[in-house]
Structures are given as C-alpha cells and as structure tokens.
Short mmCIF file of C-alpha atoms (C1' of nucleotides) in Angstrom, two decimals:
data_model
loop_
_atom_site.label_atom_id
_atom_site.label_comp_id
_atom_site.label_asym_id
_atom_site.label_seq_id
_atom_site.Cartn_x
_atom_site.Cartn_y
_atom_site.Cartn_z
CA MET A 1 101.51 26.30 -66.70
CA THR A 2 102.00 26.03 -70.87
CA ILE A 3 105.20 27.71 -72.59
CA PHE A 4 103.01 30.55 -74.02
CA TYR A 5 102.72 33.10 -71.55
CA GLN A 6 105.54 32.90 -69.34
CA ASP A 7 106.03 34.96 -66.39
CA HIS A 8 103.34 37.09 -65.78
CA SER A 9 102.08 37.22 -62.85
CA LYS A 10 98.53 35.86 -62.06
CA VAL A 11 95.60 36.79 -59.96
CA LEU A 12 92.27 36.15 -58.45
CA VAL A 13 89.43 36.71 -60.28
CA SER A 14 85.48 37.01 -59.03
CA VAL A 15 81.90 37.97 -59.52
CA ASP A 16 80.67 40.10 -57.29
CA CYS A 17 76.26 40.17 -57.83
CA ILE A 18 73.87 42.82 -57.70
CA ILE A 19 70.35 41.16 -57.48
CA PHE A 20 67.81 43.14 -57.59
CA GLY A 21 64.19 43.11 -56.73
CA PHE A 22 60.89 45.25 -56.75
CA ASP A 23 58.72 45.16 -53.60
CA GLU A 24 56.50 47.46 -51.70
CA GLY A 25 57.08 50.20 -54.39
CA GLN A 26 60.59 50.21 -53.66
CA LEU A 27 63.96 48.93 -56.07
CA ARG A 28 65.74 46.75 -54.00
CA ILE A 29 68.88 44.60 -53.77
CA LEU A 30 70.10 41.69 -52.65
CA VAL A 31 73.19 42.52 -49.67
CA GLY A 32 74.37 40.56 -46.64
CA LYS A 33 76.92 40.69 -43.39
CA ARG A 34 80.14 39.69 -45.21
CA GLN A 35 81.06 36.73 -43.45
CA MET A 36 84.66 36.22 -44.11
CA ASP A 37 88.02 38.52 -43.23
CA PRO A 38 88.34 40.58 -44.07
CA GLY A 39 85.79 42.75 -43.32
CA ARG A 40 83.79 40.80 -41.52
CA GLY A 41 80.28 42.06 -40.84
CA GLU A 42 80.66 44.77 -43.28
CA TRP A 43 77.29 44.99 -45.66
CA SER A 44 78.44 43.22 -48.98
CA LEU A 45 76.93 42.06 -52.34
CA TYR A 46 77.17 38.16 -52.44
CA GLY A 47 79.62 37.13 -54.81
CA GLY A 48 81.93 34.29 -55.51
CA PHE A 49 84.86 32.82 -57.50
CA VAL A 50 85.57 32.03 -60.65
CA ASN A 51 87.27 28.80 -60.99
CA ALA A 52 89.69 27.71 -63.73
CA ASP A 53 87.50 25.64 -65.93
CA GLU A 54 84.58 28.29 -66.19
CA GLY A 55 83.90 31.39 -68.11
CA ILE A 56 83.03 34.57 -65.97
CA ASP A 57 79.69 34.80 -67.54
CA GLU A 58 79.10 31.25 -66.16
CA ALA A 59 80.47 31.59 -62.62
CA ALA A 60 78.43 34.56 -62.14
CA ASN A 61 75.10 32.51 -63.02
CA ARG A 62 76.45 29.86 -60.76
CA VAL A 63 76.60 32.37 -57.79
CA ILE A 64 73.71 34.10 -58.68
CA LEU A 65 72.16 30.07 -59.00
CA GLU A 66 73.73 29.58 -55.71
CA LEU A 67 71.93 32.44 -53.97
CA THR A 68 68.80 32.45 -55.37
CA GLY A 69 68.11 28.78 -56.77
CA LEU A 70 66.89 31.08 -60.12
CA ARG A 71 67.92 29.53 -63.01
CA ASN A 72 67.76 31.74 -67.05
CA LEU A 73 67.26 34.76 -65.08
CA TYR A 74 68.16 38.23 -66.82
CA ILE A 75 71.35 38.68 -65.87
CA ARG A 76 73.79 41.33 -67.19
CA GLN A 77 77.79 42.40 -66.82
CA VAL A 78 78.43 45.32 -65.25
CA GLY A 79 82.08 45.11 -65.85
CA ALA A 80 85.59 44.35 -63.97
CA PHE A 81 86.85 46.23 -60.83
CA GLY A 82 90.28 45.86 -60.48
CA SER A 83 92.16 48.54 -58.46
CA VAL A 84 95.32 46.89 -56.38
CA ASP A 85 93.66 47.44 -53.19
CA ARG A 86 90.18 47.49 -53.48
CA ASP A 87 90.00 43.65 -51.03
CA PRO A 88 92.46 44.70 -47.70
CA GLY A 89 92.62 40.73 -47.95
CA GLU A 90 94.84 39.56 -51.12
CA ARG A 91 94.38 41.45 -54.51
CA VAL A 92 91.32 40.32 -56.46
CA ILE A 93 90.33 41.08 -59.47
CA SER A 94 85.77 41.38 -59.60
CA ILE A 95 83.76 40.83 -62.10
CA ALA A 96 80.11 42.53 -61.30
CA TYR A 97 76.97 41.84 -62.86
CA TYR A 98 73.63 42.20 -61.85
CA ALA A 99 70.43 40.35 -62.51
CA LEU A 100 66.48 41.28 -62.41
CA ILE A 101 64.49 38.79 -60.26
CA ASN A 102 60.81 38.74 -58.97
CA VAL A 103 60.75 38.61 -55.84
CA LYS A 104 58.21 36.12 -55.14
CA ASP A 105 59.91 33.27 -56.63
CA TYR A 106 62.96 34.14 -53.70
CA ASP A 107 62.86 31.31 -51.53
CA LYS A 108 62.73 32.67 -48.37
CA SER A 109 64.70 30.10 -47.07
CA LEU A 110 67.92 30.51 -48.85
CA GLN A 111 67.63 34.08 -48.21
CA GLU A 112 68.09 32.91 -44.47
CA GLN A 113 70.65 30.05 -45.26
CA HIS A 114 72.62 33.29 -46.88
CA GLY A 115 71.87 35.67 -44.28
CA VAL A 116 70.52 38.61 -46.96
CA GLU A 117 68.63 41.44 -46.85
CA TRP A 118 66.83 43.16 -49.20
CA ILE A 119 67.38 46.85 -49.51
CA ASN A 120 65.28 49.75 -50.71
CA ILE A 121 68.49 51.04 -53.36
CA GLU A 122 67.90 54.32 -51.58
CA GLU A 123 68.52 53.28 -48.10
CA MET A 124 71.99 51.99 -49.07
CA PRO A 125 74.45 51.58 -46.16
CA LYS A 126 77.82 52.23 -46.98
CA LEU A 127 78.97 48.68 -48.73
CA PHE A 128 82.60 46.58 -48.70
CA SER A 129 85.30 47.47 -50.62
CA ASP A 130 84.08 48.96 -53.92
CA HIS A 131 80.93 47.33 -53.73
CA ASP A 132 79.07 50.81 -53.61
CA ASP A 133 80.19 51.67 -56.70
CA MET A 134 79.21 48.14 -58.68
CA VAL A 135 75.55 48.96 -57.18
CA ARG A 136 76.11 52.53 -58.30
CA ARG A 137 77.05 51.34 -62.08
CA ALA A 138 74.73 48.46 -62.10
CA LEU A 139 71.71 51.17 -61.67
CA LYS A 140 72.76 53.27 -63.72
CA MET A 141 72.96 50.34 -66.56
CA MET A 142 70.04 48.78 -65.46
CA ARG A 143 68.50 52.46 -65.98
CA GLN A 144 69.96 53.27 -69.26
CA LYS A 145 68.59 49.28 -70.66
CA ILE A 146 65.27 50.09 -69.56
CA SER A 147 64.42 53.29 -71.02
CA CYS A 148 64.83 51.49 -74.49
CA GLU A 149 64.37 47.87 -73.70
CA PRO A 150 61.43 45.77 -71.60
CA ILE A 151 63.27 44.32 -69.32
CA GLY A 152 61.35 45.67 -66.62
CA PHE A 153 59.31 42.55 -66.97
CA ASN A 154 61.86 40.30 -65.30
CA LEU A 155 61.44 41.90 -61.75
CA LEU A 156 57.39 41.86 -61.63
CA PRO A 157 54.86 38.58 -62.01
CA SER A 158 54.06 37.43 -65.53
CA LEU A 159 50.60 38.71 -64.64
CA PHE A 160 50.42 42.52 -63.45
CA THR A 161 48.51 45.74 -63.20
CA LEU A 162 49.61 48.78 -65.28
CA THR A 163 50.21 50.72 -62.11
CA GLN A 164 52.47 47.81 -60.86
CA LEU A 165 54.56 49.00 -64.50
CA GLN A 166 54.45 52.31 -63.77
CA LYS A 167 55.14 52.29 -59.74
CA LEU A 168 58.21 49.62 -60.70
CA TYR A 169 58.95 52.50 -63.66
CA GLU A 170 59.07 54.78 -61.26
CA ALA A 171 61.29 52.97 -58.24
CA VAL A 172 63.97 52.36 -61.16
CA MET A 173 64.32 55.47 -62.73
CA GLY A 174 63.59 57.62 -59.55
CA GLU A 175 61.45 60.47 -60.65
CA GLU A 176 56.98 59.92 -60.75
CA VAL A 177 55.69 59.98 -64.37
CA ASP A 178 52.54 60.72 -65.75
CA LYS A 179 49.42 57.73 -65.52
CA ARG A 180 48.03 59.10 -68.25
CA ASN A 181 50.72 59.58 -70.49
CA PHE A 182 52.65 56.21 -68.71
CA ARG A 183 49.73 54.21 -70.04
CA LYS A 184 49.36 55.83 -73.72
CA ARG A 185 53.18 54.63 -73.93
CA ILE A 186 52.22 51.28 -73.07
CA LYS A 187 49.24 50.93 -75.62
CA ASP A 188 51.65 51.29 -78.11
CA MET A 189 53.24 48.43 -77.08
CA ASP A 190 52.11 45.90 -78.82
CA PHE A 191 53.36 42.74 -77.12
CA ILE A 192 52.21 44.53 -73.53
CA GLU A 193 48.81 42.42 -73.80
CA LYS A 194 45.63 42.97 -71.67
CA THR A 195 44.14 39.89 -70.42
CA GLU A 196 40.69 39.05 -68.94
CA LEU A 197 42.15 38.70 -65.18
CA ILE A 198 41.51 41.29 -63.32
CA ASP A 199 43.79 41.94 -59.93
CA LYS A 200 41.65 42.33 -56.49
CA GLU A 201 44.78 42.52 -54.14
CA SER A 202 45.03 45.98 -54.55
CA SER A 203 42.21 48.20 -54.30
CA LYS A 204 38.75 47.45 -54.24
CA ARG A 205 37.48 48.28 -58.08
CA GLY A 206 40.21 45.20 -59.50
CA ALA A 207 42.81 46.04 -62.07
CA PHE A 208 42.91 44.10 -65.07
CA LEU A 209 46.32 42.29 -65.56
CA TYR A 210 48.54 42.35 -68.25
CA ARG A 211 51.01 40.56 -69.83
CA PHE A 212 54.18 40.82 -71.74
CA ASN A 213 54.28 38.89 -74.42
CA ARG A 214 57.87 37.76 -75.53
CA ARG A 215 57.36 36.50 -79.02
CA ALA A 216 55.55 39.90 -79.88
CA TYR A 217 58.33 41.84 -78.64
CA ARG A 218 60.61 40.10 -80.16
CA ASP A 219 58.66 40.06 -83.86
CA ASP A 220 58.06 43.95 -83.35
CA PRO A 221 59.37 45.70 -85.96
CA TYR A 222 60.65 48.72 -83.66
CA PHE A 223 63.12 46.42 -82.21
CA LYS A 224 64.63 44.40 -85.32
CA LEU A 225 67.96 45.09 -85.26
CA MET B 1 99.36 33.34 -50.88
CA THR B 2 97.55 35.10 -47.67
CA ILE B 3 95.71 33.01 -45.38
CA PHE B 4 92.29 34.95 -46.73
CA TYR B 5 91.08 33.15 -49.49
CA GLN B 6 92.93 29.73 -49.96
CA ASP B 7 92.42 27.33 -52.62
CA HIS B 8 91.17 29.59 -55.51
CA SER B 9 92.37 29.56 -58.70
CA LYS B 10 94.39 32.47 -59.95
CA VAL B 11 94.23 33.06 -63.42
CA LEU B 12 96.27 35.30 -66.10
CA VAL B 13 94.29 38.90 -66.72
CA SER B 14 95.05 40.58 -69.53
CA VAL B 15 94.13 44.35 -70.94
CA ASP B 16 93.13 44.65 -74.42
CA CYS B 17 92.75 48.11 -76.26
CA ILE B 18 90.35 49.35 -79.41
CA ILE B 19 92.19 52.60 -80.43
CA PHE B 20 89.42 54.67 -82.73
CA GLY B 21 90.65 57.38 -84.34
CA PHE B 22 89.09 59.28 -87.37
CA ASP B 23 90.95 59.38 -90.55
CA GLU B 24 90.14 60.60 -94.40
CA GLY B 25 86.25 60.89 -93.46
CA GLN B 26 86.78 57.33 -92.03
CA LEU B 27 86.46 55.68 -88.35
CA ARG B 28 89.53 53.45 -87.43
CA ILE B 29 91.03 51.04 -85.80
CA LEU B 30 94.52 50.49 -84.52
CA VAL B 31 95.29 46.28 -85.55
CA GLY B 32 98.32 44.44 -86.24
CA LYS B 33 99.67 40.74 -86.67
CA ARG B 34 99.53 39.02 -83.72
CA GLN B 35 103.54 38.54 -82.96
CA MET B 36 103.19 35.62 -80.85
CA ASP B 37 101.69 32.09 -80.72
CA PRO B 38 98.93 30.84 -80.12
CA GLY B 39 97.84 32.74 -83.09
CA ARG B 40 101.00 34.42 -84.48
CA GLY B 41 99.72 36.55 -88.08
CA GLU B 42 96.25 36.55 -86.81
CA TRP B 43 94.85 40.63 -86.80
CA SER B 44 94.53 40.96 -83.39
CA LEU B 45 94.08 44.10 -80.61
CA TYR B 46 96.87 45.40 -79.27
CA GLY B 47 97.39 44.47 -75.68
CA GLY B 48 99.24 43.19 -72.39
CA PHE B 49 99.17 41.51 -68.89
CA VAL B 50 97.91 43.15 -65.48
CA ASN B 51 101.14 43.76 -63.40
CA ALA B 52 100.89 42.60 -60.04
CA ASP B 53 100.83 45.74 -58.66
CA GLU B 54 98.53 47.80 -60.76
CA GLY B 55 95.36 48.64 -61.24
CA ILE B 56 93.60 47.32 -64.56
CA ASP B 57 92.80 50.86 -65.11
CA GLU B 58 96.28 51.84 -64.89
CA ALA B 59 97.17 48.69 -66.89
CA ALA B 60 94.78 49.56 -69.68
CA ASN B 61 97.15 53.23 -69.80
CA ARG B 62 100.05 51.77 -69.10
CA VAL B 63 99.58 49.70 -72.47
CA ILE B 64 98.29 52.55 -74.33
CA LEU B 65 100.49 54.66 -73.44
CA GLU B 66 102.97 51.89 -74.88
CA LEU B 67 101.18 51.47 -78.24
CA THR B 68 100.36 55.04 -79.13
CA GLY B 69 102.83 57.38 -76.96
CA LEU B 70 99.76 59.14 -75.31
CA ARG B 71 98.86 60.48 -71.99
CA ASN B 72 95.47 61.71 -70.90
CA LEU B 73 93.88 59.81 -73.25
CA TYR B 74 89.67 59.76 -73.25
CA ILE B 75 89.73 56.15 -72.26
CA ARG B 76 86.59 53.53 -71.16
CA GLN B 77 86.46 50.31 -69.92
CA VAL B 78 84.45 47.91 -72.65
CA GLY B 79 83.68 45.06 -69.93
CA ALA B 80 85.64 41.60 -69.38
CA PHE B 81 85.87 38.89 -71.03
CA GLY B 82 86.07 35.45 -69.68
CA SER B 83 85.20 32.32 -71.87
CA VAL B 84 87.80 29.31 -70.79
CA ASP B 85 88.67 28.83 -74.30
CA ARG B 86 88.50 32.51 -75.41
CA ASP B 87 92.46 32.03 -75.55
CA PRO B 88 94.31 28.96 -77.73
CA GLY B 89 97.33 29.02 -74.84
CA GLU B 90 96.37 29.19 -71.72
CA ARG B 91 93.11 30.56 -69.93
CA VAL B 92 93.25 34.34 -69.94
CA ILE B 93 90.36 36.90 -68.79
CA SER B 94 90.89 39.77 -70.41
CA ILE B 95 89.17 43.30 -70.07
CA ALA B 96 88.92 45.42 -73.13
CA TYR B 97 89.03 49.38 -73.20
CA TYR B 98 88.57 51.64 -75.60
CA ALA B 99 90.43 54.88 -76.21
CA LEU B 100 90.29 57.73 -78.52
CA ILE B 101 93.47 59.71 -80.34
CA ASN B 102 93.45 62.36 -82.53
CA VAL B 103 95.30 60.44 -85.26
CA LYS B 104 97.97 63.95 -86.12
CA ASP B 105 99.17 63.12 -82.86
CA TYR B 106 100.35 59.47 -83.42
CA ASP B 107 104.08 59.17 -83.80
CA LYS B 108 104.37 57.13 -86.91
CA SER B 109 107.57 55.42 -85.87
CA LEU B 110 105.88 54.00 -83.04
CA GLN B 111 103.23 53.09 -85.14
CA GLU B 112 105.62 50.53 -87.25
CA GLN B 113 107.62 50.01 -84.27
CA HIS B 114 104.50 47.85 -82.65
CA GLY B 115 103.55 47.10 -86.54
CA VAL B 116 99.91 48.00 -86.32
CA GLU B 117 97.53 49.78 -88.66
CA TRP B 118 94.65 51.72 -88.92
CA ILE B 119 91.71 49.77 -90.61
CA ASN B 120 88.48 51.13 -91.21
CA ILE B 121 85.90 49.93 -88.82
CA GLU B 122 83.29 49.00 -91.46
CA GLU B 123 85.95 46.67 -93.33
CA MET B 124 87.70 44.84 -90.47
CA PRO B 125 89.05 41.18 -91.18
CA LYS B 126 88.22 38.74 -88.69
CA LEU B 127 90.53 39.33 -85.50
CA PHE B 128 92.03 37.00 -82.96
CA SER B 129 89.86 35.16 -80.53
CA ASP B 130 87.01 37.14 -79.54
CA HIS B 131 88.54 40.61 -80.24
CA ASP B 132 85.47 41.00 -82.47
CA ASP B 133 83.37 40.69 -79.99
CA MET B 134 85.34 43.26 -78.05
CA VAL B 135 85.30 45.89 -80.81
CA ARG B 136 81.74 45.38 -81.53
CA ARG B 137 81.12 45.98 -78.20
CA ALA B 138 83.39 48.97 -78.06
CA LEU B 139 81.35 50.34 -80.89
CA LYS B 140 78.22 50.30 -79.67
CA MET B 141 78.84 52.13 -76.44
CA MET B 142 80.67 54.88 -77.52
CA ARG B 143 77.82 55.25 -80.30
CA GLN B 144 75.94 55.54 -77.14
CA LYS B 145 78.41 57.41 -75.12
CA ILE B 146 79.00 60.43 -78.71
CA SER B 147 74.96 60.49 -79.09
CA CYS B 148 74.49 62.13 -75.78
CA GLU B 149 78.58 63.47 -74.12
CA PRO B 150 80.48 65.51 -76.51
CA ILE B 151 83.40 62.74 -76.96
CA GLY B 152 84.05 63.43 -80.64
CA PHE B 153 86.12 66.13 -79.75
CA ASN B 154 89.43 63.67 -78.74
CA LEU B 155 89.23 61.94 -82.37
CA LEU B 156 89.74 65.68 -83.47
CA PRO B 157 92.48 68.10 -83.26
CA SER B 158 91.38 71.10 -81.03
CA LEU B 159 90.67 73.30 -84.32
CA PHE B 160 87.80 71.43 -86.58
CA THR B 161 85.62 72.48 -88.87
CA LEU B 162 81.68 71.81 -88.45
CA THR B 163 81.77 69.44 -91.72
CA GLN B 164 85.00 67.65 -89.85
CA LEU B 165 82.72 67.22 -86.85
CA GLN B 166 79.67 66.33 -88.64
CA LYS B 167 81.83 63.39 -91.03
CA LEU B 168 83.21 62.39 -88.14
CA TYR B 169 79.53 61.81 -86.08
CA GLU B 170 78.58 59.83 -89.79
CA ALA B 171 81.71 57.79 -89.76
CA VAL B 172 80.50 56.60 -86.07
CA MET B 173 76.91 56.53 -86.26
CA GLY B 174 77.06 54.81 -89.45
CA GLU B 175 74.37 57.03 -91.26
CA GLU B 176 74.06 60.45 -93.25
CA VAL B 177 72.77 63.04 -91.47
CA ASP B 178 71.40 66.73 -92.92
CA LYS B 179 74.36 69.60 -93.37
CA ARG B 180 71.51 71.99 -91.85
CA ASN B 181 70.28 70.41 -89.09
CA PHE B 182 73.48 69.40 -88.03
CA ARG B 183 74.67 73.10 -87.86
CA LYS B 184 72.01 74.28 -86.00
CA ARG B 185 71.97 71.69 -83.10
CA ILE B 186 75.70 72.48 -83.24
CA LYS B 187 74.58 76.32 -82.65
CA ASP B 188 72.79 75.26 -79.59
CA MET B 189 75.86 73.72 -78.37
CA ASP B 190 77.54 76.46 -76.44
CA PHE B 191 80.59 74.63 -75.73
CA ILE B 192 81.59 75.02 -79.04
CA GLU B 193 83.22 78.10 -80.07
CA LYS B 194 83.31 79.50 -83.19
CA THR B 195 87.33 80.64 -84.29
CA GLU B 196 87.99 84.04 -86.75
CA LEU B 197 90.40 81.11 -87.83
CA ILE B 198 90.35 79.77 -91.63
CA ASP B 199 90.94 76.38 -92.75
CA LYS B 200 91.72 76.34 -95.98
CA GLU B 201 93.08 72.71 -96.54
CA SER B 202 89.50 71.22 -97.57
CA SER B 203 87.80 73.79 -99.56
CA LYS B 204 88.77 76.72 -101.88
CA ARG B 205 86.43 79.05 -99.96
CA GLY B 206 87.77 78.17 -96.57
CA ALA B 207 86.02 77.23 -93.64
CA PHE B 208 85.72 78.54 -90.37
CA LEU B 209 87.37 76.68 -87.54
CA TYR B 210 85.82 75.56 -83.89
CA ARG B 211 86.92 74.39 -80.65
CA PHE B 212 85.39 72.47 -77.55
CA ASN B 213 85.43 74.62 -74.60
CA ARG B 214 85.87 71.85 -71.68
CA ARG B 215 85.00 74.57 -69.33
CA ALA B 216 81.92 75.51 -70.96
CA TYR B 217 81.04 72.35 -71.26
CA ARG B 218 81.25 71.28 -67.39
CA ASP B 219 79.37 74.25 -66.76
CA ASP B 220 76.70 74.40 -69.07
CA PRO B 221 73.51 73.49 -67.01
CA TYR B 222 72.00 71.17 -69.26
CA PHE B 223 74.97 68.48 -68.16
CA LYS B 224 75.05 69.44 -65.00
CA LEU B 225 74.91 65.75 -62.51
"C1'" DT C 1 83.98 79.96 -115.81
"C1'" DC C 2 83.85 76.32 -112.83
"C1'" DA C 3 84.04 72.69 -109.34
"C1'" DA C 4 83.71 71.62 -105.35
"C1'" DA C 5 82.77 73.14 -100.36
"C1'" DA C 6 80.43 76.83 -97.24
"C1'" DG C 7 76.67 78.38 -95.30
"C1'" DT C 8 72.11 79.56 -94.36
"C1'" DG C 9 65.71 79.31 -92.47
"C1'" DT C 10 61.09 77.41 -93.06
"C1'" DT C 11 57.44 74.67 -92.38
"C1'" DA C 12 54.76 69.93 -91.66
"C1'" DG C 13 54.90 66.21 -89.17
"C1'" DA C 14 55.67 64.07 -84.93
"C1'" DT C 15 56.46 63.12 -80.37
"C1'" DT C 16 55.97 65.24 -75.81
"C1'" DT C 17 53.97 67.54 -71.69
"C1'" DA C 18 50.73 68.91 -68.42
"C1'" DC C 19 46.50 68.69 -66.55
"C1'" DA C 20 40.99 66.60 -63.75
"C1'" DC C 21 37.39 64.28 -63.54
"C1'" DC C 22 34.37 60.12 -63.16
"C1'" DC C 23 33.90 55.18 -61.74
"C1'" DA C 24 33.58 50.25 -59.01
"C1'" DT C 25 33.88 48.63 -55.34
"C1'" DG C 26 34.86 46.90 -50.09
"C1'" DA C 27 34.57 49.06 -45.71
"C1'" DT D 1 28.45 56.92 -47.87
"C1'" DC D 2 32.78 57.45 -48.42
"C1'" DA D 3 38.08 56.53 -49.40
"C1'" DT D 4 40.88 54.32 -52.67
"C1'" DG D 5 42.65 53.15 -56.69
"C1'" DG D 6 41.15 52.49 -62.14
"C1'" DG D 7 40.83 54.28 -65.84
"C1'" DT D 8 40.42 57.88 -69.60
"C1'" DG D 9 41.29 62.29 -73.75
"C1'" DT D 10 42.47 66.86 -75.37
"C1'" DA D 11 45.37 70.69 -76.47
"C1'" DA D 12 49.57 73.51 -76.41
"C1'" DA D 13 53.77 72.93 -76.76
"C1'" DT D 14 58.87 71.52 -78.54
"C1'" DC D 15 60.90 68.73 -81.04
"C1'" DT D 16 62.33 66.39 -85.55
"C1'" DA D 17 63.34 65.68 -90.05
"C1'" DA D 18 62.34 67.59 -94.58
"C1'" DC D 19 64.24 70.18 -98.22
"C1'" DA D 20 67.56 73.88 -102.69
"C1'" DC D 21 69.49 77.92 -103.17
"C1'" DT D 22 73.84 81.34 -102.85
"C1'" DT D 23 78.72 82.18 -101.88
"C1'" DT D 24 83.36 81.67 -102.39
"C1'" DT D 25 87.72 80.61 -104.82
"C1'" DG D 26 91.29 78.23 -106.86
"C1'" DA D 27 92.40 75.79 -110.45
#
DNA sequence: TCAAAAGTGTTAGATTTACACCCATGA
DNA sequence: TCATGGGTGTAAATCTAACACTTTTGA
C-alpha cells in the first residue's frame, strides 16, 4: 500500500453478467445453479472477481469471454450494487454488466461446462442475493436503449427476416406491435438493408433476409452526435 | 477474512458526487480544488471512501450530507468507474452519484469549509482523473430523466414561477424552448399547482408562483407503474 | 412613458395509430 | 386445397412546432 490513502478499508469487487439471448421468440438470459458457498445451488448470474491489474470493463469482458467464448460483444454497465449484506459470505461490491449475444454463436459445450441455462425473462426464478435487481435494471436499461438505438442486431444472426426482428422487439419490450407499422418504420431506416436472399426456414413462402449495415448507421445524419 | 472468497484481491472503493444546482439561469455543479495528493490543486469532484460497514448508497448519502448538510435529497447512481490507472495514487474504484439541490438551501459556510464552488456546466474546467467522464454521464442521465420525470423541482425552491421552471429546463437541456408551448405542457400536468401567491422579485408585474404536488404526481395515472 | 417580464391561442405539418386483405408455398 | 406465415396502403387522430401581441407595473 502506498502512502496516499491510508486507513481506508478495501473490499472485494466482482462483476456479474446478464447475458441476453433471443431464441424461439423469447428473450432469455443465462443463469446457472451457484457452484460455491455461500448460496450453493441457488439460481445465480455468472460472475467473477475483479483482479488487481485489470479495469472493471476489462474484468467484465474477461468473465463474459470465459462464459461465452465470444469477443467484441455489445456490453454495457448496469451499475454497482453494494449493500453491506448483499453477499452472505463476505462483503463484496458487485458491478453488473449486460451483454447481447446471438445464441447461435454460443457453444453448447461451454454452456454445459459452466452449467448455465437459458431462462425466459418472463419466467425468471428467484435469484441469489440481489441478482434479481440486477436483471430488472439491466432489462430496463436495455429496453431504454433499444427504443432509441439499433442494438437489437446483436441478438440476431447477421441475416434475419423482418418477422424475426419484430418478434425480437416484442420480446424485449414485452408488448406486441402492429406488423405494418413496424415494417413502415424499418423501411425508413436506411441502415437496414434488404438482401436478395430468402429464408425458407420459417415459412413455406419464404421471407427476404435483411442485414444491418453498421457503416450506414454510423453515417446516418439522424444519429450523428 | 472468511473462508469463502480466498485469494482475491481487495481494492479501495470511493464515491464521487456530482452536485447539481440551478442559479442565475445556469445549471452548475459543485467542484473544488483537490486538497490531497495525488492531484493536489486540480479541480475535482467531492468524494469519500466507502467504509467497511456501509453500503455504497449509504456512503454516497453520508458524503453528500458531509458536503451539503442536506438530507433526503434526490440522489441517483451514475455508475462505476474502474480503470486500473484512473487514480494516480493507488488503485481506487469509484462509484459516481449525482444529487439535485436547491442552492438556496446550501449553507455558505459549509461551502467555504470544503472549498468548493459552483461552476457553470457549460464552462467546466478540466477535472482530476476521470471526473469529467463522470460529469458527462451524470448530465446525460439527468437530461434523460428530466425529460420523462419531473425531477427538476429538486433544483428549485418549493414555490417557483413558470419562467424559472422554463429556464431550468433550458439550462439542463442546453436549448431554448418556446414559452407558449412550454406553458401548455405544464398546464396538462395536474401535479403542478398554481398558487395565489405572486413573486415580485423577478419582474415589476409579478408572476404567479407554482408548486409541485408530490402526492398528485404519485397518483397521476399517467405515471403509474 | 417606457423598459421588462408575464401571460395567452391558433394553425399547419408531422407523427402515430388502427385496421384487413391477398400472396406464395409445401404438405 | 388449405394452413401458414409474408407482404402491402390509407385514413383518422394525435402530437408537435411555429408564431406575435397585449398586460402590468416600477423606475
């Protein structure tokens, strides 16, 4: 310890991760049964401690990489949670982060290895400690974000149908939207490009596949800072 | 240390406070010249370390009480800041909070005692470490909040004129608004009550004073959760 | 009497919402 | 041939934005 900030108590700091995925028309998050005491066996977010030599964002990225095997994800901080008794073992201040992933990119073996499962956000069991609060806040922030920025693409394959995109918005916002109005809005967004490709998975007729053009979005005068 | 989370490094955790005030038509925050090393003499937010026996929100309330002498303020967490090198002295993870106060309630002697000054948000000097980022994020969050919830009243006396309220919105949002449209919107809000009292400070003619009715707001069907 | 702030309505344009039918295909 | 999801336009209602003059009063 240096001379600067003497006599102040140090505390364990962890990061907890809310991993959002979209599958079968449902918004889901990755949770697992806690494998350590205290709280062994309770449903819990995946987390890890912040090391002395890493920033908190770095720690979040590391932990999320550990869990998902994925890099360059859309990750945002939810906030710090620091009630004295939030962890029954020892005092731990935890910083929650959420990440959006395309479930198709997620390696099944990693999932098994970490003993985590996708749980529909609507059917969340009670979680360990204050992890419920973290999830609620993450969802609130994500809804906020998705309704003014196109972040939903991080939850979809790079090619997707308009119906998929609509179902995603509905699952996130928890309410249905009108198909024609939705498609009208999408048409106004120049950064959502129609391709000539057809998806035949989800219907007999087939549906055009679209893609999100990140560059066009960045250049869109509407979203310029 | 208990047996639970062995071998993880602990770290100093602090809270830093962005105190917003509204005076002379300007949105201002309280900053002071840093009185300790490292960074002595640089402009800085007021902060303090989180004690072992207090939650982070508690710590924020304590530090803000210390600085302002005021209780029951509107306080919100901005987020955690945790780059390894953010503090040149030693590793410190800091959690930023913003608070809204009515400058008239602020005791001048406390201000002098802590050596802090009101600085217009538009004319902020470079601040110590990442405090600039904290202020930017706090402002962003506050703007977001104020445009969908009536939190502005926390920055005003309990009786205020519509012109004051408008100037406040303008200062926060950084843009002018139309007087008639503004007043129209206010009239639609049943929780902003006109009193029979007249303010003669700011004009010869005098302007009606209004008050924010917290109860009416809570009961407003529009804002029901 | 005049400078300074208070107060007050209307209209055009833009945005949002509601709503129903035909199409293409594989089973 | 029929069940399934894909795809399309219009009109009413609502919301937003622009805009200018009269009132009161203390100096």
